[in-house]
Amino acid sequence: MAEVTPGVTLQEALALPTFRQAAPRVVAGAPATDRPIRWVHATERPDVRELLRAGDLVLTMGTGLPADDDAGGLSAFVDELVEVGGAGVVVELGRRWTSSLPAALVEACERHGLPLVVLERETRFAALAQEIGERVVDHQLTELREAQRVHETFTELSFTQAGPVEILQAVQRLAGGPVVVENAQHRPLDYFAGPGDTAGAGGFLDGWPARSRRVEVTGRTGWDAANGWLVTRLGTADQAWGRLVIGSPTAPPQRLVAVAERAAAALALHRLHDRDRGTLMRRTHLELLTGLSEAPDSDELLRRCELAGFPVRRRSFVGLVVRPRIGTSAPADLDEVAATVVRAAHGLRLPALVSEVERDLRVLVSAPASADADALVDRVAARVRPHHDVVVAAGRVVGERAGISRTLTEAGQVADAAPQSRRDSDPDVHRLADLHLRGLLALLGDDDRLRLFVERELSPLRRHDRADSSRTDLVAALRALLLHPASKTEAAASLHLSRAAFYDRLARIEAVLGADLDDPDVRVSLHVALVADELSGSDGN
């Protein structure tokens, strides 16, 4: 993870009017000109260690530096600048050197990646220092104003006892980019899109679990340059329950770091404190659900269930997961969803335990042994889905308390396998039997044999796509073919390609795989690999 540092960069400073008039030219360490400058010092002393702090820029004419043939002395001067974290060196030509700098000085700066700039025209160092200093101070004042805005925003959220949705919406406004909360298993729990972001191709969430697993934060907060993510741990180092991720393509300013850390604190407080009676009820229900899963025959637990109005003798049970869809324009508030589920069950006189686990509602329904439990669950879902954009997933009906853990686990697996984007053909309740192949692959989960199968089937196409400068995207063409098995015309149209271009891509796929796409076995194998890859969240890298 890269360090998060604020400031005006040397690259920006070189574009200032006074600098431009001095005809600056970068002769070493060019890639590091994006370093932030904290202040400017003009000096002719070679022993600069005691004068500087990290981020200081040195202006010099070179009159006090070691002789041109003293390679060791010039290298030692650069070493001191690097040790204190200097932002770079600016040398004015004319007094000591007229056309070029000593090779030893240039080589030492290049070796350490320290920016070295020559000014080919005479200029006043005081004017340069003033111009950069004013920009640094302006930047600091802007940071202070933004910090005050962040403080006021989160103070107001605290006073109003805002929930996760309100907190993340505030983060989205302050950050101006996409925001994700994920759990400890790297599954996104909430997502608010940034400008121009979509949940489809090229979206911020594409291949999320696989990408997120590769990002490690050594401290509380860090910036991952590869993904452009500012990542903040949720919870303590020993008991982290997830992470907050804010899209930040460039190194984030301190203001954005403050937004991330204040949001993490607000989410942690919401997790720790009961906001209302409904939350307290769900917490009690969670204890009962946990007990029924782990020790369903405990006499004390059975008494607690009866007192809570949840009968457990001579009953059948169905586990449900109700999951708000992420990335929608109006994300469902989990408190409101829970209240709707409770009202729906109460209206049907159907006892239910309703609890919250990692932005899911886990529900256990208790139905009379003689009743059609699946039909009752369908009626509950029919009362919930018109009000909230959620996925409702159910496990199989079990007739014994010992099966409660199984039906709840199945419900979670079905929720993971169910399509996360709404389709007109979606049932009110997703079940394993409705998911067909997706259901089977969800049950297999992270089995290494399945992962190796996916890699074997798809890696040749991915290697081709990464190496192909024409960006043909053979994996996308294969997916379109398999999603439109009855019409290659429709498959081509889904990618906005002509038939000729689409047929050319299919020919390339066959050449890369050494297989015939008209062979039913080949199609089935590739289809299974694509679905398994989608469920695993792999990005194929």
Coordinates of C-alpha atoms in Angstrom, one line a residue:
M1 CA 0.0 0.0 0.0
A2 CA 1.3 3.5 -0.9
E3 CA 1.7 6.2 1.7
V4 CA -1.0 8.8 1.7
T5 CA 0.5 12.3 1.5
P6 CA -1.0 15.7 0.8
G7 CA 0.7 18.7 -0.8
V8 CA 1.5 20.7 -4.0
T9 CA 3.6 18.5 -6.2
L10 CA 6.9 19.5 -7.9
Q11 CA 5.3 18.9 -11.3
E12 CA 2.6 21.5 -10.4
A13 CA 5.2 23.9 -9.1
L14 CA 7.2 23.7 -12.4
A15 CA 4.0 25.0 -14.2
L16 CA 3.8 28.2 -12.1
P17 CA 4.6 31.5 -13.9
T18 CA 7.8 32.3 -12.1
F19 CA 9.2 28.8 -12.7
R20 CA 8.2 28.8 -16.4
Q21 CA 10.0 32.1 -16.9
A22 CA 13.2 30.4 -15.6
A23 CA 13.0 27.7 -18.3
P24 CA 13.1 24.7 -16.0
R25 CA 14.3 21.3 -17.3
V26 CA 14.1 18.0 -15.4
V27 CA 17.4 16.2 -15.8
A28 CA 17.0 13.3 -13.3
G29 CA 14.3 11.6 -11.3
A30 CA 11.5 12.7 -13.6
P31 CA 9.0 9.9 -12.4
A32 CA 9.1 11.3 -8.9
T33 CA 8.0 14.9 -9.8
D34 CA 4.6 14.0 -8.4
R35 CA 6.0 14.1 -4.9
P36 CA 4.3 16.7 -2.7
I37 CA 6.3 19.8 -1.6
R38 CA 5.8 20.9 2.0
W39 CA 8.1 23.9 1.9
V40 CA 11.0 25.5 0.0
H41 CA 14.6 26.3 1.1
A42 CA 17.3 28.2 -0.7
T43 CA 20.8 27.3 0.4
E44 CA 24.4 27.0 -0.7
R45 CA 25.4 24.7 2.1
P46 CA 26.4 21.1 1.3
D47 CA 25.4 19.9 4.8
V48 CA 21.6 20.2 4.5
R49 CA 20.5 17.4 6.8
E50 CA 19.8 19.7 9.8
L51 CA 18.0 22.3 7.8
L52 CA 15.3 20.2 6.0
R53 CA 12.2 18.2 6.7
A54 CA 10.5 15.5 4.6
G55 CA 8.9 17.2 1.6
D56 CA 11.2 20.2 1.4
L57 CA 12.4 21.4 -2.0
V58 CA 16.0 22.8 -2.2
L59 CA 16.9 25.8 -4.4
T60 CA 20.6 26.3 -5.0
M61 CA 23.1 27.8 -7.5
G62 CA 25.6 25.1 -6.5
T63 CA 28.4 27.6 -5.3
G64 CA 28.8 25.7 -2.0
L65 CA 28.6 22.2 -3.3
P66 CA 31.6 19.9 -3.6
A67 CA 34.0 20.2 -6.6
D68 CA 32.9 18.7 -10.0
D69 CA 35.5 15.9 -9.7
D70 CA 34.5 15.1 -6.1
A71 CA 32.0 12.4 -7.0
G72 CA 31.9 11.1 -3.4
G73 CA 31.0 14.6 -2.0
L74 CA 28.3 15.2 -4.6
S75 CA 26.8 11.7 -4.0
A76 CA 26.9 12.4 -0.2
F77 CA 25.0 15.6 -0.7
V78 CA 22.2 13.7 -2.6
D79 CA 22.3 10.9 0.0
E80 CA 21.5 13.5 2.8
L81 CA 18.5 14.9 0.8
V82 CA 17.2 11.4 0.2
E83 CA 17.6 10.4 3.9
V84 CA 15.5 13.4 5.1
G85 CA 12.9 12.8 2.4
G86 CA 13.6 15.8 0.3
A87 CA 11.2 16.6 -2.6
G88 CA 13.9 17.5 -5.0
V89 CA 16.7 19.9 -6.0
V90 CA 16.5 22.9 -8.3
V91 CA 19.8 24.3 -9.6
E92 CA 20.1 27.7 -11.4
L93 CA 22.7 27.7 -14.1
G94 CA 25.1 30.6 -14.5
R95 CA 27.0 31.1 -11.2
R96 CA 28.6 27.7 -10.8
W97 CA 27.7 25.8 -13.9
T98 CA 26.8 27.4 -17.2
S99 CA 25.4 24.7 -19.4
S100 CA 25.3 21.3 -17.6
L101 CA 25.7 19.8 -14.2
P102 CA 28.4 17.3 -13.1
A103 CA 27.7 13.8 -14.2
A104 CA 28.2 12.5 -10.6
L105 CA 25.4 14.8 -9.3
V106 CA 23.0 13.8 -12.1
E107 CA 23.8 10.1 -11.7
A108 CA 23.3 10.1 -7.9
C109 CA 19.9 11.8 -8.3
E110 CA 18.8 9.4 -11.0
R111 CA 20.0 6.4 -8.9
H112 CA 17.9 7.5 -5.9
G113 CA 14.9 8.7 -8.0
L114 CA 15.4 12.3 -6.6
P115 CA 14.1 15.0 -9.0
L116 CA 16.8 17.3 -10.2
V117 CA 15.8 20.4 -12.1
V118 CA 18.0 23.0 -13.9
L119 CA 16.9 26.6 -14.5
E120 CA 18.4 27.8 -17.7
R121 CA 17.5 31.5 -17.0
E122 CA 18.5 33.6 -14.0
T123 CA 15.6 34.2 -11.5
R124 CA 15.0 35.4 -8.0
F125 CA 14.9 32.5 -5.6
A126 CA 12.8 34.6 -3.2
A127 CA 10.1 34.9 -5.9
L128 CA 10.2 31.2 -6.5
A129 CA 9.9 30.4 -2.8
Q130 CA 7.1 32.9 -2.4
E131 CA 5.1 31.5 -5.3
I132 CA 5.4 27.9 -4.1
G133 CA 4.9 28.9 -0.5
E134 CA 1.7 30.7 -1.4
R135 CA 0.4 27.6 -3.2
V136 CA 1.4 25.3 -0.3
V137 CA -0.4 27.6 2.2
D138 CA -3.5 27.8 -0.1
H139 CA -3.5 24.1 -0.3
Q140 CA -3.3 23.8 3.5
L141 CA -6.1 26.3 4.0
T142 CA -8.3 24.3 1.5
E143 CA -7.5 21.2 3.5
L144 CA -8.5 22.9 6.7
R145 CA -11.8 24.1 5.2
E146 CA -12.5 20.6 3.8
A147 CA -11.6 19.0 7.2
Q148 CA -14.1 21.3 8.9
R149 CA -16.8 20.3 6.4
V150 CA -16.0 16.6 7.0
H151 CA -16.2 17.2 10.8
E152 CA -19.5 19.0 10.6
T153 CA -21.0 16.3 8.3
F154 CA -20.1 13.4 10.6
T155 CA -21.1 15.3 13.7
E156 CA -24.5 15.8 12.2
L157 CA -24.7 12.2 11.2
S158 CA -23.9 11.3 14.8
F159 CA -26.5 13.6 16.3
T160 CA -29.2 12.1 14.0
Q161 CA -28.1 8.5 14.7
A162 CA -27.7 7.9 11.0
G163 CA -27.5 4.3 9.7
P164 CA -25.1 2.8 7.2
V165 CA -26.9 4.0 4.1
E166 CA -26.9 7.6 5.3
I167 CA -23.2 7.4 6.3
L168 CA -22.2 5.9 3.0
Q169 CA -24.2 8.4 1.0
A170 CA -22.4 11.2 2.9
V171 CA -19.0 9.5 2.0
Q172 CA -20.1 9.3 -1.6
R173 CA -20.9 13.1 -1.7
L174 CA -17.7 14.1 0.1
A175 CA -15.5 11.8 -1.9
G176 CA -17.1 12.3 -5.3
G177 CA -16.3 8.7 -6.2
P178 CA -17.5 5.1 -5.7
V179 CA -17.8 3.7 -2.2
V180 CA -17.9 0.0 -1.2
V181 CA -18.3 -1.7 2.2
E182 CA -17.1 -5.3 2.1
N183 CA -17.1 -8.0 4.7
A184 CA -14.2 -10.0 6.0
Q185 CA -14.7 -12.5 3.1
H186 CA -14.4 -9.7 0.6
R187 CA -18.1 -9.8 -0.5
P188 CA -19.5 -6.3 -1.2
L189 CA -22.2 -5.5 1.3
D190 CA -23.0 -1.9 0.1
Y191 CA -22.1 0.0 -3.0
F192 CA -22.6 3.6 -4.1
A193 CA -21.5 4.3 -7.6
G194 CA -19.2 7.2 -8.6
P195 CA -19.7 9.5 -11.6
G196 CA -19.9 7.5 -14.8
D197 CA -19.5 4.1 -13.0
T198 CA -21.8 1.2 -13.9
A199 CA -22.3 -2.2 -12.4
G200 CA -21.7 -3.7 -15.8
A201 CA -18.6 -4.1 -18.0
G202 CA -15.8 -2.0 -16.7
G203 CA -17.7 -1.2 -13.5
F204 CA -16.1 -0.6 -10.1
L205 CA -17.3 -3.9 -8.7
D206 CA -16.1 -6.1 -11.6
G207 CA -14.2 -9.1 -10.3
W208 CA -14.3 -7.6 -6.8
P209 CA -13.6 -10.6 -4.4
A210 CA -10.5 -11.7 -6.4
R211 CA -9.1 -8.1 -6.7
S212 CA -9.8 -7.3 -3.0
R213 CA -8.1 -10.4 -1.7
R214 CA -4.8 -9.1 -3.2
V215 CA -5.0 -5.8 -1.5
E216 CA -3.4 -5.7 2.0
V217 CA -3.5 -2.8 4.4
T218 CA -0.7 -2.9 6.9
G219 CA -2.1 -0.1 9.0
R220 CA -5.6 1.3 9.5
T221 CA -5.8 3.1 6.2
G222 CA -3.8 2.9 3.0
W223 CA -3.9 3.6 -0.7
D224 CA -3.6 0.8 -3.3
A225 CA -2.3 2.5 -6.5
A226 CA -3.0 -0.6 -8.7
N227 CA -6.7 -0.5 -8.2
G228 CA -7.0 3.2 -7.2
W229 CA -8.6 2.3 -3.9
L230 CA -8.4 4.1 -0.5
V231 CA -8.9 1.3 1.9
T232 CA -9.8 1.6 5.6
R233 CA -10.2 -1.2 8.1
L234 CA -13.5 -1.6 9.8
G235 CA -13.1 -2.9 13.4
T236 CA -9.9 -3.4 15.3
A237 CA -6.7 -5.0 14.0
D238 CA -7.6 -8.2 15.9
Q239 CA -11.3 -8.2 15.1
A240 CA -11.7 -6.6 11.7
W241 CA -15.2 -7.3 10.3
G242 CA -14.7 -5.7 6.9
R243 CA -13.3 -2.8 5.0
L244 CA -14.4 0.5 3.6
V245 CA -13.1 1.2 0.0
I246 CA -13.3 4.6 -1.7
G247 CA -12.4 5.0 -5.3
S248 CA -9.3 7.3 -5.6
P249 CA -7.4 6.9 -8.9
T250 CA -4.6 9.3 -7.6
A251 CA -3.0 9.5 -4.2
P252 CA -5.7 10.7 -1.9
P253 CA -5.4 14.0 0.0
Q254 CA -5.6 14.1 3.7
R255 CA -9.2 15.3 3.5
L256 CA -10.2 12.0 1.8
V257 CA -8.3 10.0 4.4
A258 CA -10.2 11.9 7.1
V259 CA -13.5 11.0 5.3
A260 CA -12.6 7.4 5.2
E261 CA -11.6 7.2 8.9
R262 CA -14.5 9.2 10.2
A263 CA -16.9 7.0 8.2
A264 CA -15.2 3.8 9.5
A265 CA -15.7 5.2 13.1
A266 CA -19.4 6.0 12.4
L267 CA -20.0 2.6 11.0
A268 CA -18.3 1.0 13.9
L269 CA -20.5 3.0 16.4
H270 CA -23.6 2.0 14.6
R271 CA -22.6 -1.6 14.8
L272 CA -21.9 -1.4 18.5
H273 CA -25.0 0.5 19.7
D274 CA -28.6 -0.3 19.4
R275 CA -30.5 2.4 17.6
D276 CA -34.0 1.3 18.4
R277 CA -36.2 -1.5 19.6
G278 CA -36.2 -3.2 16.2
T279 CA -32.4 -3.5 16.3
L280 CA -32.6 -4.9 19.9
M281 CA -35.2 -7.4 18.7
R282 CA -33.0 -8.5 15.8
R283 CA -30.1 -8.9 18.2
T284 CA -32.2 -11.2 20.4
H285 CA -33.4 -13.1 17.4
L286 CA -29.8 -13.6 16.2
E287 CA -28.9 -15.2 19.6
L288 CA -31.9 -17.5 19.2
L289 CA -30.9 -18.3 15.6
T290 CA -27.3 -19.1 16.6
G291 CA -28.5 -21.3 19.4
L292 CA -30.9 -23.2 17.1
S293 CA -28.1 -23.8 14.6
E294 CA -25.6 -25.0 17.2
A295 CA -27.6 -26.6 20.0
P296 CA -31.2 -27.1 18.8
D297 CA -32.2 -29.4 21.7
S298 CA -31.2 -27.1 24.6
D299 CA -34.1 -26.9 27.0
E300 CA -33.2 -23.4 28.0
L301 CA -33.0 -22.3 24.4
L302 CA -36.4 -23.9 23.7
R303 CA -37.9 -22.0 26.6
R304 CA -36.4 -18.7 25.3
C305 CA -37.9 -19.4 21.8
E306 CA -41.4 -20.0 23.3
L307 CA -41.1 -16.8 25.3
A308 CA -40.1 -14.9 22.1
G309 CA -43.3 -16.2 20.4
F310 CA -41.4 -18.6 18.1
P311 CA -42.8 -22.2 18.5
V312 CA -40.3 -25.0 17.9
R313 CA -42.2 -28.2 18.7
R314 CA -44.0 -30.1 16.0
R315 CA -43.1 -27.5 13.4
S316 CA -41.4 -27.2 10.0
F317 CA -38.7 -24.6 9.3
V318 CA -37.5 -22.6 6.4
G319 CA -34.3 -20.4 6.4
L320 CA -34.4 -17.2 4.3
V321 CA -31.8 -14.6 3.3
V322 CA -33.1 -11.2 2.3
R323 CA -30.3 -9.2 0.7
P324 CA -30.6 -5.6 -0.6
R325 CA -29.3 -5.3 -4.1
I326 CA -26.2 -3.2 -4.2
G327 CA -25.4 -0.5 -6.7
T328 CA -29.0 0.6 -7.2
S329 CA -30.1 4.2 -7.5
A330 CA -32.2 3.9 -4.3
P331 CA -30.6 1.3 -2.1
A332 CA -32.8 -0.4 0.4
D333 CA -32.4 0.5 4.0
L334 CA -31.9 -2.7 6.0
D335 CA -33.9 -1.4 9.0
E336 CA -36.9 -0.6 6.7
V337 CA -36.6 -4.0 5.0
A338 CA -36.5 -5.7 8.4
A339 CA -39.6 -3.8 9.5
T340 CA -41.4 -4.9 6.3
V341 CA -40.4 -8.5 6.7
V342 CA -41.7 -8.5 10.3
R343 CA -45.0 -6.9 9.3
A344 CA -45.4 -9.4 6.4
A345 CA -44.9 -12.4 8.7
H346 CA -47.1 -10.9 11.4
G347 CA -49.9 -10.2 8.9
L348 CA -49.8 -13.9 7.9
R349 CA -49.6 -15.0 11.5
L350 CA -46.3 -16.7 10.7
P351 CA -43.7 -16.8 13.5
A352 CA -40.3 -15.7 12.3
L353 CA -36.9 -14.8 13.7
V354 CA -35.4 -11.8 11.9
S355 CA -31.7 -10.9 12.4
E356 CA -29.1 -8.9 10.7
V357 CA -25.7 -10.4 9.7
E358 CA -23.3 -8.5 7.4
R359 CA -26.0 -6.4 5.6
D360 CA -28.1 -9.5 5.1
L361 CA -31.4 -10.3 6.9
R362 CA -31.4 -13.9 8.0
V363 CA -34.9 -15.1 8.7
L364 CA -36.1 -18.4 10.1
V365 CA -39.8 -19.2 9.6
S366 CA -41.7 -21.6 11.8
A367 CA -44.7 -23.1 10.1
P368 CA -47.3 -25.7 11.3
A369 CA -46.2 -29.2 10.3
S370 CA -49.4 -29.6 8.3
A371 CA -48.9 -26.3 6.3
D372 CA -47.2 -25.7 3.0
A373 CA -44.2 -23.8 4.3
D374 CA -42.9 -22.9 0.9
A375 CA -46.2 -21.3 -0.1
L376 CA -46.2 -19.3 3.1
V377 CA -42.6 -18.1 2.4
D378 CA -43.8 -17.1 -1.1
R379 CA -46.5 -15.0 0.4
V380 CA -44.1 -13.2 2.7
A381 CA -41.8 -12.4 -0.2
A382 CA -44.8 -11.1 -2.3
R383 CA -45.4 -8.6 0.5
V384 CA -41.8 -7.5 0.7
R385 CA -40.5 -7.2 -2.8
P386 CA -42.9 -4.5 -4.0
H387 CA -41.5 -2.2 -1.4
H388 CA -37.8 -3.0 -1.6
D389 CA -35.3 -3.9 -4.2
V390 CA -34.0 -7.1 -2.6
V391 CA -33.1 -10.7 -3.4
V392 CA -35.1 -13.2 -1.3
A393 CA -33.5 -16.7 -1.1
A394 CA -34.8 -19.7 0.7
G395 CA -33.4 -23.0 1.8
R396 CA -35.3 -26.3 1.7
V397 CA -38.1 -27.0 4.2
V398 CA -36.9 -29.1 7.2
G399 CA -39.1 -30.9 9.6
E400 CA -36.7 -31.2 12.5
R401 CA -34.8 -28.6 14.6
A402 CA -31.6 -30.4 13.7
G403 CA -32.1 -29.3 10.1
I404 CA -32.3 -25.6 10.9
S405 CA -28.6 -25.0 10.3
R406 CA -28.8 -26.7 6.9
T407 CA -31.8 -24.6 5.7
L408 CA -30.1 -21.4 6.8
T409 CA -26.8 -22.4 5.1
E410 CA -28.7 -23.3 1.9
A411 CA -30.4 -19.9 1.9
G412 CA -27.1 -18.1 2.0
Q413 CA -25.7 -20.3 -0.8
V414 CA -28.8 -19.5 -2.9
A415 CA -28.4 -15.8 -2.2
D416 CA -24.8 -15.9 -3.4
A417 CA -25.7 -17.8 -6.5
A418 CA -28.8 -15.8 -7.5
P419 CA -28.4 -13.1 -10.2
Q420 CA -27.7 -9.8 -8.5
S421 CA -29.3 -7.6 -11.2
R422 CA -33.1 -7.6 -11.3
R423 CA -34.7 -9.5 -14.2
D424 CA -38.4 -9.6 -15.2
S425 CA -38.3 -13.4 -15.1
D426 CA -37.0 -13.5 -11.5
P427 CA -39.2 -15.4 -9.0
D428 CA -40.3 -13.8 -5.8
V429 CA -38.1 -16.4 -3.9
H430 CA -35.0 -18.0 -5.3
R431 CA -34.4 -21.6 -4.4
L432 CA -31.7 -24.2 -5.2
A433 CA -34.1 -26.0 -7.6
D434 CA -34.7 -22.7 -9.6
L435 CA -31.0 -22.0 -10.0
H436 CA -30.1 -25.2 -11.8
L437 CA -26.4 -25.1 -12.8
R438 CA -25.8 -21.9 -10.7
G439 CA -27.2 -23.7 -7.7
L440 CA -24.9 -26.7 -8.1
L441 CA -21.8 -24.5 -8.6
A442 CA -22.8 -22.4 -5.5
L443 CA -22.8 -25.6 -3.5
L444 CA -19.3 -26.5 -4.7
G445 CA -18.2 -23.1 -3.5
D446 CA -14.4 -22.6 -3.4
D447 CA -13.5 -26.2 -4.2
D448 CA -10.0 -26.2 -5.7
R449 CA -10.9 -28.7 -8.4
L450 CA -13.6 -26.3 -9.7
R451 CA -11.1 -23.4 -9.6
L452 CA -8.6 -25.4 -11.6
F453 CA -11.3 -26.4 -14.1
V454 CA -12.2 -22.8 -14.7
E455 CA -8.5 -21.8 -15.1
R456 CA -7.9 -24.7 -17.6
E457 CA -11.0 -23.7 -19.7
L458 CA -10.6 -19.9 -19.8
S459 CA -7.0 -19.0 -19.2
P460 CA -6.0 -19.4 -23.0
L461 CA -8.6 -16.8 -23.9
R462 CA -7.6 -14.5 -21.1
R463 CA -3.9 -14.6 -22.1
H464 CA -4.9 -13.8 -25.6
D465 CA -7.1 -10.8 -24.5
R466 CA -4.3 -9.4 -22.3
A467 CA -1.7 -9.7 -25.2
D468 CA -4.0 -8.5 -28.0
S469 CA -3.6 -4.8 -28.7
S470 CA -6.7 -4.8 -30.9
R471 CA -8.8 -5.4 -27.7
T472 CA -11.0 -8.1 -29.3
D473 CA -12.2 -9.4 -25.9
L474 CA -12.7 -13.1 -26.8
V475 CA -14.1 -13.9 -23.3
A476 CA -16.9 -11.4 -23.9
A477 CA -17.6 -12.9 -27.3
L478 CA -17.8 -16.4 -25.8
R479 CA -20.1 -15.2 -23.1
A480 CA -22.4 -13.6 -25.7
L481 CA -22.5 -16.7 -27.8
L482 CA -23.5 -18.9 -24.8
L483 CA -26.1 -16.4 -23.5
H484 CA -27.8 -16.4 -27.0
P485 CA -27.5 -20.0 -28.1
A486 CA -30.3 -19.8 -30.6
S487 CA -29.1 -16.7 -32.5
K488 CA -25.6 -15.6 -33.4
T489 CA -27.2 -12.4 -34.7
E490 CA -28.6 -11.5 -31.3
A491 CA -25.2 -12.5 -29.7
A492 CA -23.4 -10.1 -32.1
A493 CA -26.0 -7.3 -31.5
S494 CA -25.5 -7.7 -27.7
L495 CA -21.8 -6.6 -28.2
H496 CA -22.7 -4.0 -30.8
L497 CA -20.8 -5.9 -33.5
S498 CA -21.5 -6.8 -37.0
R499 CA -22.1 -10.4 -37.9
A500 CA -18.9 -10.5 -39.8
A501 CA -16.9 -9.1 -36.9
F502 CA -18.6 -11.5 -34.4
Y503 CA -17.9 -14.5 -36.7
D504 CA -14.3 -13.5 -36.9
R505 CA -14.0 -13.5 -33.1
L506 CA -15.6 -16.9 -32.9
A507 CA -13.0 -18.2 -35.3
R508 CA -10.3 -16.8 -33.2
I509 CA -11.8 -18.4 -30.1
E510 CA -11.7 -21.8 -31.8
A511 CA -8.1 -21.2 -32.9
V512 CA -7.0 -20.2 -29.4
L513 CA -8.8 -23.1 -27.7
G514 CA -8.2 -25.7 -30.5
A515 CA -11.9 -26.6 -30.1
D516 CA -15.1 -26.6 -32.2
L517 CA -17.7 -24.3 -30.6
D518 CA -20.5 -26.2 -32.3
D519 CA -19.5 -29.3 -30.3
P520 CA -22.2 -29.6 -27.5
D521 CA -19.6 -30.9 -25.0
V522 CA -17.3 -28.0 -25.6
R523 CA -20.2 -25.5 -25.2
V524 CA -21.3 -27.0 -22.0
S525 CA -17.8 -27.1 -20.6
L526 CA -17.2 -23.5 -21.4
H527 CA -20.6 -22.4 -20.1
V528 CA -19.9 -24.1 -16.7
A529 CA -16.5 -22.4 -16.5
L530 CA -18.0 -19.0 -17.2
V531 CA -20.8 -19.4 -14.6
A532 CA -18.4 -20.7 -12.0
D533 CA -16.0 -17.8 -12.7
E534 CA -18.8 -15.3 -12.3
L535 CA -19.9 -16.8 -8.9
S536 CA -16.3 -16.8 -7.6
G537 CA -16.0 -13.1 -8.5
S538 CA -12.7 -13.8 -10.3
D539 CA -11.4 -11.1 -12.7
G540 CA -9.2 -13.6 -14.4
N541 CA -5.8 -12.1 -13.6

